[in-house]
Short mmCIF file of C-alpha atoms and ligand atoms in Angstrom, two decimals:
data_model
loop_
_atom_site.label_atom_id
_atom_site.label_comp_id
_atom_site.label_asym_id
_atom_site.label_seq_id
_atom_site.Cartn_x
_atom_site.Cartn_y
_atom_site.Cartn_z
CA UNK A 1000 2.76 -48.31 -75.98
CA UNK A 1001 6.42 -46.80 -77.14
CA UNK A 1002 8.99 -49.06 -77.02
CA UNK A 1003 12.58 -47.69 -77.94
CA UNK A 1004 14.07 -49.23 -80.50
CA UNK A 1005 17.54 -50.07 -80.46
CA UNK A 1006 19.58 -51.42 -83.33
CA UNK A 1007 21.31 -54.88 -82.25
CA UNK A 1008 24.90 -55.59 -84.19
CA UNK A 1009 25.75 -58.53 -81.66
CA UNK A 1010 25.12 -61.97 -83.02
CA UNK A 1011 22.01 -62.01 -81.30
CA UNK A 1012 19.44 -61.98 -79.69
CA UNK A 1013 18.30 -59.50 -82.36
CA UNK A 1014 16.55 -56.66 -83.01
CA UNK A 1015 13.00 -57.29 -83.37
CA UNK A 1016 9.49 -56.01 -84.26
CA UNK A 1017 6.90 -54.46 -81.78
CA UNK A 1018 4.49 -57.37 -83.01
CA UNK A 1019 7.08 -59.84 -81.91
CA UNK A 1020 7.30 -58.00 -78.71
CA UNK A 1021 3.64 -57.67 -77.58
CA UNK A 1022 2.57 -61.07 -78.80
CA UNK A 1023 4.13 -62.02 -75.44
CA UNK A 1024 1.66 -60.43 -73.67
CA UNK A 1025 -1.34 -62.79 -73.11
CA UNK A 1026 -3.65 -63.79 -70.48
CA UNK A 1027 -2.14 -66.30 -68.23
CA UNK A 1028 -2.15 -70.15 -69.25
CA UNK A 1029 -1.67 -73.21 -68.69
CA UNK A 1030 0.75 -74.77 -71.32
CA UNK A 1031 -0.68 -78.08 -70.61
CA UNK A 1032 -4.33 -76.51 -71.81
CA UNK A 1033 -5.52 -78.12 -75.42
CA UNK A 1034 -5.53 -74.30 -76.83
CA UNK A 1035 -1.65 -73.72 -75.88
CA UNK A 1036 -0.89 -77.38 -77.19
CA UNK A 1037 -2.46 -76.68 -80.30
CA UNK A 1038 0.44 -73.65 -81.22
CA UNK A 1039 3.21 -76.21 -81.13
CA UNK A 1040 2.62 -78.66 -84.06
CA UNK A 1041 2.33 -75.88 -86.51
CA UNK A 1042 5.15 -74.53 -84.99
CA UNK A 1043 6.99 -77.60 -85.43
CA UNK A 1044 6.07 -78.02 -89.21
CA UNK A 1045 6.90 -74.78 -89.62
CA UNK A 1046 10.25 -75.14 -88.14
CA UNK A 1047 11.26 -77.81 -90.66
CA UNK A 1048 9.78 -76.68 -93.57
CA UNK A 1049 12.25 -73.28 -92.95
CA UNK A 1050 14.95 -75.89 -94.18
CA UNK A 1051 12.61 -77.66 -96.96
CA UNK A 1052 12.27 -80.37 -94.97
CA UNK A 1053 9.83 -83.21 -96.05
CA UNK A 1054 8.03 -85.65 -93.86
CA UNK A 1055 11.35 -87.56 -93.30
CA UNK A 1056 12.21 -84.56 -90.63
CA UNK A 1057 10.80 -83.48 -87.58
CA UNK A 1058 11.39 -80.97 -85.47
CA UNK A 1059 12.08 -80.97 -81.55
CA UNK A 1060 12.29 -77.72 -79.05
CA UNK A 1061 14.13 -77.42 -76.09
CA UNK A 1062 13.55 -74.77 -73.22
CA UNK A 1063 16.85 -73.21 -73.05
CA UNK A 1064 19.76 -70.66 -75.52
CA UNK A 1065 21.12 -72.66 -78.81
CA UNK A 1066 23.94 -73.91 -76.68
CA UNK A 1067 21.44 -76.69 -75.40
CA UNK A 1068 20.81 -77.86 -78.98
CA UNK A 1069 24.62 -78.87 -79.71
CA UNK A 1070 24.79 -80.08 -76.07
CA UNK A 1071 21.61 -82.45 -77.29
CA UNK A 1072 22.68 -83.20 -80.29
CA UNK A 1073 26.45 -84.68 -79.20
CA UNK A 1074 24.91 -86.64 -76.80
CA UNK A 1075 21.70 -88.20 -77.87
CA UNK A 1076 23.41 -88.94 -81.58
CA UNK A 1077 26.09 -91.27 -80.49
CA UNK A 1078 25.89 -94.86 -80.24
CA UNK A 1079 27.62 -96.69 -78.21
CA UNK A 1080 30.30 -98.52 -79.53
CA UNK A 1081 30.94 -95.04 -82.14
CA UNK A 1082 33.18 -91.99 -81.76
CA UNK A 1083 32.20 -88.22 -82.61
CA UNK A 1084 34.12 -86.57 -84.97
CA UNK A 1085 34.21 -82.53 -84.45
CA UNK A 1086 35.71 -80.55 -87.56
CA UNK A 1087 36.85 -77.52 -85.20
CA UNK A 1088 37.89 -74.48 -86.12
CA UNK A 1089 36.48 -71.52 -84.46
CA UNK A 1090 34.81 -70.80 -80.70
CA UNK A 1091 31.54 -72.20 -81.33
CA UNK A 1092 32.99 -75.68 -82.44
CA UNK A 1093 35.46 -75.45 -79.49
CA UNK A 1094 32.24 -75.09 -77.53
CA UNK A 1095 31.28 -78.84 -79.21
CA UNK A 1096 34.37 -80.08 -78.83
CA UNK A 1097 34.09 -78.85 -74.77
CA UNK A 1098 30.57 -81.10 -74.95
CA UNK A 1099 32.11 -83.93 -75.98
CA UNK A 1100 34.46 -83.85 -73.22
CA UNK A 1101 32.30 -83.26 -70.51
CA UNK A 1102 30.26 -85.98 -71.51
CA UNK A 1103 33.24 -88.50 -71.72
CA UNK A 1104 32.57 -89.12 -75.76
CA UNK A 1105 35.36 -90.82 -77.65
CA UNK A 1106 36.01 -87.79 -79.59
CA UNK A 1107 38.09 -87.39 -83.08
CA UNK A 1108 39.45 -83.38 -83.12
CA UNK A 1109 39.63 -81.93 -86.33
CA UNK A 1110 41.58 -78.75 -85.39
CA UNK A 1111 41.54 -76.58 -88.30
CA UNK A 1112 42.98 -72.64 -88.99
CA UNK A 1113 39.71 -70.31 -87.86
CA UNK A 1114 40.28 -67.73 -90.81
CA UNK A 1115 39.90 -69.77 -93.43
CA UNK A 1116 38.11 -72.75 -95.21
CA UNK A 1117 38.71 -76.10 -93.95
CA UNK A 1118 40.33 -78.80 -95.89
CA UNK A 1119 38.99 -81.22 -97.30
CA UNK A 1120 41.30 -83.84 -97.78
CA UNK A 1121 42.41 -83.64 -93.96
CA UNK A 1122 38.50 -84.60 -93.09
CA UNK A 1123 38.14 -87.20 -95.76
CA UNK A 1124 41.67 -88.64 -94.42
CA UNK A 1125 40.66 -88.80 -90.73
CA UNK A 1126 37.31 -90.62 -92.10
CA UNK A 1127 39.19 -93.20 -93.71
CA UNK A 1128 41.66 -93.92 -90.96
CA UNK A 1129 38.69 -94.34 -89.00
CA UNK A 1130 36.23 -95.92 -91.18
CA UNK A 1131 33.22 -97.70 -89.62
CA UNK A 1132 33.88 -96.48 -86.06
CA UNK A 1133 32.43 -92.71 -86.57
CA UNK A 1134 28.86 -92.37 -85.50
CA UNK A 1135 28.48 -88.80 -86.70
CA UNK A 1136 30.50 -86.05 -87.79
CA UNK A 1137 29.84 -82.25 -86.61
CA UNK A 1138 30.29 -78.72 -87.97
CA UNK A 1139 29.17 -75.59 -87.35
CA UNK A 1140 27.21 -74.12 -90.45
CA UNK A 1141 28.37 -70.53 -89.74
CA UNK A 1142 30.96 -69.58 -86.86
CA UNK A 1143 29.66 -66.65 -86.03
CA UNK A 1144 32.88 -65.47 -84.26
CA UNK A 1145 34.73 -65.01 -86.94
CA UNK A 1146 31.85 -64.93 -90.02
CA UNK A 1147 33.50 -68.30 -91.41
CA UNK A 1148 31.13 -69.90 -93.86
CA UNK A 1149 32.30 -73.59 -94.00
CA UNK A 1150 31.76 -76.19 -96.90
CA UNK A 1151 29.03 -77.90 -95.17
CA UNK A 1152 27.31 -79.52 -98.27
CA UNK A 1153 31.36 -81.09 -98.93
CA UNK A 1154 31.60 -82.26 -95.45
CA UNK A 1155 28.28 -83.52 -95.41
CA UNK A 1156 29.17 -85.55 -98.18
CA UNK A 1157 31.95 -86.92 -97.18
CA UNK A 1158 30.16 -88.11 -93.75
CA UNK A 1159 27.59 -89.84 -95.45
CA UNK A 1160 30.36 -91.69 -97.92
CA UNK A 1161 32.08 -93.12 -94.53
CA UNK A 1162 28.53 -94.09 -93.01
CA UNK A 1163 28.47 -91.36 -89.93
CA UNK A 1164 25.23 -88.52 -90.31
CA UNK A 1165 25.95 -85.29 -90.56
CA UNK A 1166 25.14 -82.73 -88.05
CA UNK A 1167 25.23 -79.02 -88.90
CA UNK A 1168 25.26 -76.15 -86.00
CA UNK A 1169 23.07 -73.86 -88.38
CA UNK A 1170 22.17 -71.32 -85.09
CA UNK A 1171 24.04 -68.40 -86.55
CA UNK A 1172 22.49 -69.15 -90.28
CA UNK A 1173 18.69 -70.86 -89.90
CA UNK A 1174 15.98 -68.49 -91.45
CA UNK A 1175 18.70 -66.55 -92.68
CA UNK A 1176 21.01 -68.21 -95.29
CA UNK A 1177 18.63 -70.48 -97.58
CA UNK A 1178 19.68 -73.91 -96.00
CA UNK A 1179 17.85 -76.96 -97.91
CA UNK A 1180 18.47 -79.93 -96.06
CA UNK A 1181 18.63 -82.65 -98.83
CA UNK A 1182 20.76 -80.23 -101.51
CA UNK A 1183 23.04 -79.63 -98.24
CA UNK A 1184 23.21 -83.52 -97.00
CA UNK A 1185 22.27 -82.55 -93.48
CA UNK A 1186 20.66 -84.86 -90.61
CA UNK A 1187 20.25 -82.45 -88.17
CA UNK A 1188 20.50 -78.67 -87.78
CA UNK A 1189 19.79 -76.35 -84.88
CA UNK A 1190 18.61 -73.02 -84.34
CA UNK A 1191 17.35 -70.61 -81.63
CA UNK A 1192 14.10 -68.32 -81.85
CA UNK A 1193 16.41 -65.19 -80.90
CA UNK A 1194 18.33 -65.42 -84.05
CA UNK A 1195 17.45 -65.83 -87.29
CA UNK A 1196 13.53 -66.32 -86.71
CA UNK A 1197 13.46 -62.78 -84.84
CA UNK A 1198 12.22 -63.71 -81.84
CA UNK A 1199 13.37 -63.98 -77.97
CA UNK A 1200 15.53 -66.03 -76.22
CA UNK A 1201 14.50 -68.98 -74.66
CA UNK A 1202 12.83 -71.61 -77.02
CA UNK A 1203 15.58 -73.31 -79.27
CA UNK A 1204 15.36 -76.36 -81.77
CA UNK A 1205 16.62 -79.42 -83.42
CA UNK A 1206 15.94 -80.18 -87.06
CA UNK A 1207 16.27 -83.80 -87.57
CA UNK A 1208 15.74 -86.46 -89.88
CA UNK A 1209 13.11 -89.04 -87.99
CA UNK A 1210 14.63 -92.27 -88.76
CA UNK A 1211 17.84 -91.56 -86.92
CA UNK A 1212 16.12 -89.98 -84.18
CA UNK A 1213 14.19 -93.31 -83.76
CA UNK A 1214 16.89 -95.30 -83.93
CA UNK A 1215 18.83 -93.37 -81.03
CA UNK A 1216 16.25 -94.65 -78.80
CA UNK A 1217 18.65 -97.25 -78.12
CA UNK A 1218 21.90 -95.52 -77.73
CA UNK A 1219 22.97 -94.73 -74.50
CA UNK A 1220 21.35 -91.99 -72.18
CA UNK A 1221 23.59 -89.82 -71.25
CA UNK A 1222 21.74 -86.84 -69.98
CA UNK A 1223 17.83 -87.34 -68.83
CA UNK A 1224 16.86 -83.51 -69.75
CA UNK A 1225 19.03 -82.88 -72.60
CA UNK A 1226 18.14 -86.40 -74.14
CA UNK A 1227 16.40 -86.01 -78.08
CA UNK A 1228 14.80 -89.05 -78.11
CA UNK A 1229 12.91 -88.60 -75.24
CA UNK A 1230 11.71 -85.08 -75.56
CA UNK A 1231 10.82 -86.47 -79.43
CA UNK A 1232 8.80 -89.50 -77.97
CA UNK A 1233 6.86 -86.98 -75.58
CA UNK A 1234 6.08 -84.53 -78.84
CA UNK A 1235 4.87 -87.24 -80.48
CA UNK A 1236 2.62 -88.70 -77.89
CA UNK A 1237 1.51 -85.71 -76.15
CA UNK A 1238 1.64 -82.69 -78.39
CA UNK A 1239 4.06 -80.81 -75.46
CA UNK A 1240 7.27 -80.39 -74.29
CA UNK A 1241 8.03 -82.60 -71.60
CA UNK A 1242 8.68 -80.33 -69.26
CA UNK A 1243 7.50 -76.67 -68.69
CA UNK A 1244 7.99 -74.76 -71.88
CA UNK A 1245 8.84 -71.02 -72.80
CA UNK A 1246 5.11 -69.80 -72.73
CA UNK A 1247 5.75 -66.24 -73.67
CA UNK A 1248 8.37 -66.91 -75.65
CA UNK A 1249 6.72 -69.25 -77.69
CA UNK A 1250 4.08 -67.11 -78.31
CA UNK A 1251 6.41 -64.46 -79.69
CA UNK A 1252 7.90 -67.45 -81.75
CA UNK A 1253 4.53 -67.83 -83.42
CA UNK A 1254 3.84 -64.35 -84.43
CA UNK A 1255 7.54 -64.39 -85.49
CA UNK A 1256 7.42 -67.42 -88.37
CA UNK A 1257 4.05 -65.59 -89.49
CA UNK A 1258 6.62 -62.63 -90.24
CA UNK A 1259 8.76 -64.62 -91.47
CA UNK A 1260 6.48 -66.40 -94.20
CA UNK A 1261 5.24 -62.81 -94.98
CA UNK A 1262 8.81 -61.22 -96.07
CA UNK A 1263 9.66 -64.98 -97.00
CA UNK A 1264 12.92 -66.82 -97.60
CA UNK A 1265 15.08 -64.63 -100.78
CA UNK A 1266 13.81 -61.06 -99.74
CA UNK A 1267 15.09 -61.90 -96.04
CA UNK A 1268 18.40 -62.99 -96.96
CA UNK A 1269 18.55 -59.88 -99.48
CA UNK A 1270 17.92 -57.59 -96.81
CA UNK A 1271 20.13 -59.54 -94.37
CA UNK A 1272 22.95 -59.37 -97.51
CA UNK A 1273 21.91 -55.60 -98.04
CA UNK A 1274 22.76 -54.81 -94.02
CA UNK A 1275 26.27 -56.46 -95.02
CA UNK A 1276 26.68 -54.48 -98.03
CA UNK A 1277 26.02 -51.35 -95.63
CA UNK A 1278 28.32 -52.63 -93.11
CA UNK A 1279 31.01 -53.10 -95.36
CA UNK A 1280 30.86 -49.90 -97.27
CA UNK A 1281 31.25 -48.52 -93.86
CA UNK A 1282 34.34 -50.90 -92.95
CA UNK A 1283 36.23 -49.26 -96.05
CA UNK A 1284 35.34 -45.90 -95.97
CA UNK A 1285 36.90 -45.25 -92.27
CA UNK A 1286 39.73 -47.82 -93.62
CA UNK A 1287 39.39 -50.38 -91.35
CA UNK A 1288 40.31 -54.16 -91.66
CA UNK A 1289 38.48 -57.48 -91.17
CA UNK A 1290 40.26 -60.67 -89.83
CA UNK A 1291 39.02 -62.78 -92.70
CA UNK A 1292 38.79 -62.31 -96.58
CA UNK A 1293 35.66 -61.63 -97.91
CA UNK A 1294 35.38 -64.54 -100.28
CA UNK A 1295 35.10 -67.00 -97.26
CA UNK A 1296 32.56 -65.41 -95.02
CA UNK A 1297 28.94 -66.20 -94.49
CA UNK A 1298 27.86 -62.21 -94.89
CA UNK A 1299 26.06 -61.75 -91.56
CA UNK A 1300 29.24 -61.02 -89.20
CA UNK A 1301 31.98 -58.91 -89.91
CA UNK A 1302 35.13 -58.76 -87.70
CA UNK A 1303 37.06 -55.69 -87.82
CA UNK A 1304 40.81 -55.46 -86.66
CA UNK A 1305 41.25 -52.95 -83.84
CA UNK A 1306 43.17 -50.14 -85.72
CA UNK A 1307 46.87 -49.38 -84.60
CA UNK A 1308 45.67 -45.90 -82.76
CA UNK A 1309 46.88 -45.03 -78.95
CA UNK A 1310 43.34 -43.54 -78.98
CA UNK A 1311 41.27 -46.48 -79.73
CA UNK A 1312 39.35 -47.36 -76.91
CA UNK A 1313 36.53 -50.16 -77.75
CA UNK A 1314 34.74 -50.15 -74.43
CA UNK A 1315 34.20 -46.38 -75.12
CA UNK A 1316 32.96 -46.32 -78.64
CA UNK A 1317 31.01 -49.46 -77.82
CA UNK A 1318 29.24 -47.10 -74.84
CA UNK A 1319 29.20 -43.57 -77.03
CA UNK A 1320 26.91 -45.66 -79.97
CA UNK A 1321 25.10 -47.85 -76.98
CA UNK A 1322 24.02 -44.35 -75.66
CA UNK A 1323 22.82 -43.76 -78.83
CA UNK A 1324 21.01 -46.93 -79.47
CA UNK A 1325 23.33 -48.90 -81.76
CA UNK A 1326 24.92 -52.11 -79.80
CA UNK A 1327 28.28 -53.31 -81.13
CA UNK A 1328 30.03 -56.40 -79.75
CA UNK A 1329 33.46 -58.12 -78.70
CA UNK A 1330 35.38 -60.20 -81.08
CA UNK A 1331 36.12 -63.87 -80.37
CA UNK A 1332 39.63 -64.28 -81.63
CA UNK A 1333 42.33 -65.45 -79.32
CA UNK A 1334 45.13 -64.35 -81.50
CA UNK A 1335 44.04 -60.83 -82.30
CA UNK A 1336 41.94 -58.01 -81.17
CA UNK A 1337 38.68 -57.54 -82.99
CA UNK A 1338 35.07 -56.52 -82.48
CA UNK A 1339 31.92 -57.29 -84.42
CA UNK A 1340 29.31 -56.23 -86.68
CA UNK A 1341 26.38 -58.65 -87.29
CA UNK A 1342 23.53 -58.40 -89.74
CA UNK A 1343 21.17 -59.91 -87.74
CA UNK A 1344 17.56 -58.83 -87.15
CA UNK A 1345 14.84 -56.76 -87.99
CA UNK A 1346 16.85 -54.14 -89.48
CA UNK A 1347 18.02 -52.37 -92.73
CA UNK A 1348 21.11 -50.52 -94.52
CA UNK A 1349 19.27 -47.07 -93.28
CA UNK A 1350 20.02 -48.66 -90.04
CA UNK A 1351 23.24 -49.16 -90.81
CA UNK A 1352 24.18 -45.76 -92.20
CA UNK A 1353 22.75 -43.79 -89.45
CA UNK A 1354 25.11 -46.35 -87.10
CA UNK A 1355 27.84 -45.25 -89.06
CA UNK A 1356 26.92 -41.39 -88.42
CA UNK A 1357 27.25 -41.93 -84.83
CA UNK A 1358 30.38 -44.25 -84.78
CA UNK A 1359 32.31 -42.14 -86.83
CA UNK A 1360 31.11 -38.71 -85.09
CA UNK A 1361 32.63 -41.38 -81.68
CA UNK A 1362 36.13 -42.24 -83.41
CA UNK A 1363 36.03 -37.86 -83.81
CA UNK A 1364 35.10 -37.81 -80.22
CA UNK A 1365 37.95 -39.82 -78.78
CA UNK A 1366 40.57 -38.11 -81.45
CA UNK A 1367 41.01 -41.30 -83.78
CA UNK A 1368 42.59 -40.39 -87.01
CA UNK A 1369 40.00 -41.24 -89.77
CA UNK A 1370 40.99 -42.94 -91.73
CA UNK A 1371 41.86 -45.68 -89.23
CA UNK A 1372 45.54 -46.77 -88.99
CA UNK A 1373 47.34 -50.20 -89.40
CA UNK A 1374 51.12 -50.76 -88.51
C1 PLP B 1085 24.40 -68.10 -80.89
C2 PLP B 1085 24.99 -69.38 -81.26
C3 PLP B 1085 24.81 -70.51 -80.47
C4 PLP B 1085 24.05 -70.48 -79.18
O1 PLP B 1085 24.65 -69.68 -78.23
P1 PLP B 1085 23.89 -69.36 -76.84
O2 PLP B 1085 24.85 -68.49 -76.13
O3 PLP B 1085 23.59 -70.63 -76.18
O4 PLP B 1085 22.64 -68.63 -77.26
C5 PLP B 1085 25.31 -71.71 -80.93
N1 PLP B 1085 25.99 -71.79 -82.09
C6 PLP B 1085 26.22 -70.71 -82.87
C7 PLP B 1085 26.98 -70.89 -84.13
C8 PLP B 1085 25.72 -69.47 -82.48
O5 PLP B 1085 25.94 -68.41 -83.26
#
């Protein structure tokens, strides 16, 4: 069988290989069967050891798109009589800061600028003004609508000196970025299979250190599917999810970690940082503009400025290279107008300079003056 490939510059799901593809195609089970049980604890060591984590960690999956991980994580982490502290500054720690709320947490907002590295001194300021009384503090690794990096080794740091864990929203970076756990002073990360594992959309994951995980069996239950202890407790016990589980994308999750060990950890990220290196050169040869400097992004998203041309029309370039296989995405700034170009996936800077063939021959097409203009 032929499938088409198309090259995938959204933040994800990804492009991915064939293998990953048809390894969803399998005779019909039963995922309460011994031989389906028996993919999952690999799986799960597998999962942890992406972030060099020792026996201290486990690993717990969830049936759902990496939104249900920071929705589990908020909730299950937080005892009682403790507040969460969100560092926020960009759309995917707004969307933590929205979990907090709709949960009712006694939340402590960090608002910080999106475009550029948090401060410090701000965080370790709000930690001491509210020493003792934060259960965890929360960032996201790598906000993937802007390509921030953030300092999450500092803020982990700083979390751990005022007693709250550290939890890391590493969805747009896990399998990636090299992310070592202990060197990074994270408690939990997060991840889905669609990003950086390569795989499809449906089966996502905590990363967690045990111990706290054990002791949240006594915080308060706040959601009965979305709780971590409880689907932990069930993994433990049983070997399964508690409830019905991803089959076929779990499946595709399996053949997709044996990829990954195969390519392995530093050639990934090279090609990932090679697609970047692509994308870029392609940025400044048409003369367009990102909204951040590159010293502060994670190198998997860039987001380009719209140019200052009456003939720039995003909807149509994104549909002449979408035609043409290449799928280019929306930016996620409030304050200006940008789209996005994400390294993400099985692909590579040949990839990337045939996209640029066909997005350049579309700017021609629609009478945009190359190079691009900026007022
Ligand atoms: C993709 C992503 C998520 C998950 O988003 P879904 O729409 O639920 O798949 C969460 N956090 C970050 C940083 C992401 O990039």
């Amino acid at each position: 069988m032929k499938i088409k490939r198309n090259i995938l510059l959204n933040p994800g799901p990804s492009t991915t290989t064939d293998t990953v593809k048809m390894a969803q195609v399998v005779s019909d089970i039963c995922p309460r069967e011994k031989e389906f049980r028996s993919i999952m604890a690999p799986m799960r060591k597998d999962l942890v050891k992406i972030v060099h984590g020792e026996e201290d960690y486990t690993s717990v999956l969830f049936c759902g798109s990496g939104t249900i991980c920071i929705d589990v994580c908020l909730n299950s982490l937080l005892a009682a009589d403790k507040k969460a502290m969100v560092i926020n500054n960009g759309s995917y720690s707004q969307r933590a800061v929205d979990v907090c709320k709709a949960y009712g947490l006694p939340l402590i907002e960090v608002k910080q600028p999106i475009d550029t590295t948090p401060d410090l001194s701000i965080i370790e300021e709000t930690l001491k003004e509210n020493e003792g009384s934060v259960g965890y503090v929360y960032i996201t690794y790598h906000e993937t609508g802007t390509g921030l990096l953030n300092p999450v080794k500092e803020v982990g740091a700083l979390a751990h000196k005022y007693g709250a864990f550290f939890i890391t929203d590493t969805t747009s970076a896990y399998a990636m970025i090299p992310i070592n756990v202990y060197d990074q002073n994270i408690d939990f990360c997060m991840a889905s299979a669609q990003k950086g594992i390569q795989g499809m959309t449906g089966l996502s994951y905590v990363v967690g250190k045990k111990s706290i995980i054990e002791e949240s069996k006594n915080y308060p239950m706040r959601s009965y599917y979305c709780n971590l202890y409880m689907q932990y407790e069930f993994f433990e016990k049983t070997g399964e999810m508690h409830f019905t589980p991803p089959v076929q994308t779990i499946y595709a999750a399996k053949q997709a970690l044996i990829e990954y060990w195969k390519e392995g950890e530093e050639k990934k990220w090279a090609r990932h940082q090679r697609v970047m290196n692509a994308i870029r050169a392609g940025v400044d040869r048409l003369g367009f503009k990102e909204a951040l400097n590159r010293d502060v992004q994670s190198g998997l998203v860039s987001a380009i400025t719209y140019p200052d041309d009456q003939n720039w029309d995003f909807e149509r370039i994104h549909d002449y290279c979408y035609e043409r296989g290449f799928t280019i995405y929306p930016g996620k700034i409030e304050s200006k107008s940008t789209f996005r170009l994400c390294a993400l996936g099985v692909i590579d800077e040949d990839d990337i300079v045939e996209f640029w063939k066909v997005f350049e021959a579309g700017l021609n097409e629609m009478g945009v003056a190359i190079p691009v203009k900026y007022e």
